GROMACS .gro file of C-alpha atoms in nm:
model
  129
    1MET     CA    1   9.173  -0.503  -3.030
    2ALA     CA    2   8.963  -0.453  -2.719
    3THR     CA    3   8.857  -0.754  -2.519
    4LYS     CA    4   8.497  -0.806  -2.417
    5PRO     CA    5   8.454  -0.751  -2.040
    6THR     CA    6   8.352  -1.052  -1.840
    7ILE     CA    7   8.072  -1.057  -1.583
    8SER     CA    8   8.338  -1.045  -1.314
    9THR     CA    9   8.513  -0.737  -1.449
   10GLU     CA   10   8.179  -0.564  -1.513
   11MET     CA   11   8.076  -0.622  -1.152
   12THR     CA   12   8.407  -0.499  -1.020
   13GLN     CA   13   8.374  -0.183  -1.226
   14LEU     CA   14   8.019  -0.116  -1.101
   15ALA     CA   15   8.083  -0.156  -0.731
   16PRO     CA   16   8.339  -0.014  -0.492
   17THR     CA   17   8.617  -0.253  -0.397
   18GLY     CA   18   8.507  -0.514  -0.145
   19SER     CA   19   8.134  -0.452  -0.169
   20ILE     CA   20   8.049  -0.777  -0.352
   21CYS     CA   21   8.102  -1.101  -0.171
   22PRO     CA   22   8.333  -1.315  -0.390
   23ARG     CA   23   8.148  -1.632  -0.296
   24TYR     CA   24   7.816  -1.484  -0.395
   25GLU     CA   25   7.966  -1.358  -0.721
   26HIS     CA   26   8.106  -1.704  -0.799
   27ALA     CA   27   7.776  -1.870  -0.716
   28ILE     CA   28   7.580  -1.634  -0.939
   29GLN     CA   29   7.828  -1.681  -1.225
   30LEU     CA   30   7.797  -2.060  -1.192
   31LEU     CA   31   7.421  -2.086  -1.143
   32GLY     CA   32   7.333  -1.798  -1.379
   33LYS     CA   33   7.479  -1.962  -1.687
   34ARG     CA   34   7.226  -2.044  -1.955
   35TRP     CA   35   7.065  -2.386  -1.907
   36THR     CA   36   7.214  -2.448  -1.560
   37GLY     CA   37   6.897  -2.365  -1.373
   38LEU     CA   38   6.690  -2.593  -1.597
   39LEU     CA   39   6.942  -2.875  -1.549
   40LEU     CA   40   6.934  -2.835  -1.172
   41ASP     CA   41   6.555  -2.837  -1.182
   42ALA     CA   42   6.554  -3.159  -1.384
   43LEU     CA   43   6.809  -3.325  -1.153
   44MET     CA   44   6.603  -3.234  -0.846
   45GLU     CA   45   6.371  -3.517  -0.952
   46GLY     CA   46   6.650  -3.770  -0.925
   47PRO     CA   47   6.940  -3.918  -1.126
   48ARG     CA   48   6.914  -3.876  -1.503
   49ARG     CA   49   7.102  -4.012  -1.800
   50PHE     CA   50   7.253  -3.772  -2.058
   51CYS     CA   51   6.980  -3.848  -2.314
   52GLU     CA   52   6.709  -3.794  -2.052
   53LEU     CA   53   6.847  -3.450  -1.973
   54THR     CA   54   6.864  -3.366  -2.344
   55ALA     CA   55   6.499  -3.469  -2.383
   56THR     CA   56   6.388  -3.282  -2.067
   57VAL     CA   57   6.562  -2.951  -2.145
   58GLU     CA   58   6.433  -2.860  -2.489
   59GLY     CA   59   6.679  -2.674  -2.716
   60LEU     CA   60   6.988  -2.776  -2.520
   61SER     CA   61   7.266  -2.905  -2.743
   62ASP     CA   62   7.476  -3.210  -2.649
   63ARG     CA   63   7.790  -2.999  -2.640
   64VAL     CA   64   7.648  -2.737  -2.404
   65LEU     CA   65   7.491  -3.007  -2.184
   66SER     CA   66   7.831  -3.177  -2.161
   67ASP     CA   67   8.001  -2.846  -2.073
   68ARG     CA   68   7.740  -2.759  -1.805
   69LEU     CA   69   7.752  -3.105  -1.648
   70ARG     CA   70   8.131  -3.093  -1.640
   71GLU     CA   71   8.127  -2.750  -1.472
   72LEU     CA   72   7.876  -2.862  -1.216
   73GLU     CA   73   8.079  -3.176  -1.151
   74VAL     CA   74   8.399  -2.976  -1.099
   75GLU     CA   75   8.210  -2.750  -0.852
   76GLY     CA   76   8.086  -3.057  -0.658
   77VAL     CA   77   7.717  -2.993  -0.742
   78VAL     CA   78   7.673  -3.301  -0.967
   79ASP     CA   79   7.813  -3.651  -0.951
   80ARG     CA   80   7.881  -3.849  -1.264
   81ILE     CA   81   7.814  -4.220  -1.199
   82VAL     CA   82   7.945  -4.476  -1.444
   83TYR     CA   83   7.790  -4.825  -1.423
   84PRO     CA   84   8.032  -5.093  -1.546
   85GLN     CA   85   7.802  -5.281  -1.778
   86ILE     CA   86   7.777  -5.333  -2.152
   87PRO     CA   87   7.692  -5.085  -2.290
   88VAL     CA   88   7.831  -4.853  -2.025
   89ARG     CA   89   7.561  -4.657  -1.852
   90VAL     CA   90   7.626  -4.310  -1.711
   91GLU     CA   91   7.391  -4.116  -1.480
   92TYR     CA   92   7.416  -3.771  -1.334
   93LYS     CA   93   7.283  -3.691  -0.987
   94LEU     CA   94   7.298  -3.401  -0.747
   95THR     CA   95   7.545  -3.425  -0.461
   96GLU     CA   96   7.461  -3.307  -0.110
   97LYS     CA   97   7.585  -2.963  -0.221
   98GLY     CA   98   7.356  -2.976  -0.523
   99LEU     CA   99   7.054  -3.091  -0.321
  100ALA     CA  100   7.114  -2.797  -0.085
  101LEU     CA  101   6.997  -2.578  -0.378
  102GLU     CA  102   6.644  -2.721  -0.362
  103PRO     CA  103   6.504  -2.431  -0.157
  104VAL     CA  104   6.666  -2.190  -0.400
  105VAL     CA  105   6.512  -2.363  -0.703
  106GLU     CA  106   6.175  -2.376  -0.528
  107ALA     CA  107   6.194  -2.006  -0.442
  108ILE     CA  108   6.265  -1.923  -0.807
  109HIS     CA  109   5.966  -2.135  -0.914
  110GLU     CA  110   5.743  -1.946  -0.672
  111TRP     CA  111   5.882  -1.606  -0.775
  112ALA     CA  112   5.838  -1.689  -1.144
  113GLU     CA  113   5.482  -1.810  -1.091
  114LYS     CA  114   5.396  -1.482  -0.925
  115TRP     CA  115   5.596  -1.230  -1.131
  116VAL     CA  116   5.698  -1.368  -1.474
  117MET     CA  117   5.452  -1.335  -1.758
  118LEU     CA  118   5.486  -1.546  -2.068
  119PRO     CA  119   5.382  -1.398  -2.404
  120GLU     CA  120   5.067  -1.612  -2.410
  121ASP     CA  121   4.974  -1.494  -2.058
  122SER     CA  122   4.993  -1.124  -2.136
  123SER     CA  123   4.636  -1.082  -2.258
  124SER     CA  124   4.467  -1.269  -1.974
  125ALA     CA  125   4.652  -1.175  -1.656
  126GLU     CA  126   4.801  -0.887  -1.470
  127ILE     CA  127   5.114  -0.898  -1.263
  128PRO     CA  128   5.035  -0.853  -0.890
  129GLN     CA  129   5.125  -0.514  -0.739
   0.00000   0.00000   0.00000
């Protein structure tokens, strides 16, 4: 039974050895996962509780949110802060490393505003040349 190629193996097969920076590849794999960009955007506004993130990012399941937050925490992008009170309160906030992504998130916002058309926009606007 053949295994499905991962993004990493696909990239290696497409490019000559050594032509893709491993750090760039790792960053793209981390930040390019579904929902991660929306979570980073939501956390740019400040610390959020789990339920606030669920409400902010429509369609995101609790399980996937938990997975993404854990991945970002392991990478040092997000801090999980537990407040010792009853009931226990947990917040997630961007670390210095996470906050350093602000210009990247802003640049994507600007790019999307200029170049990405939504289905409801297609009849009333043209993409700039």
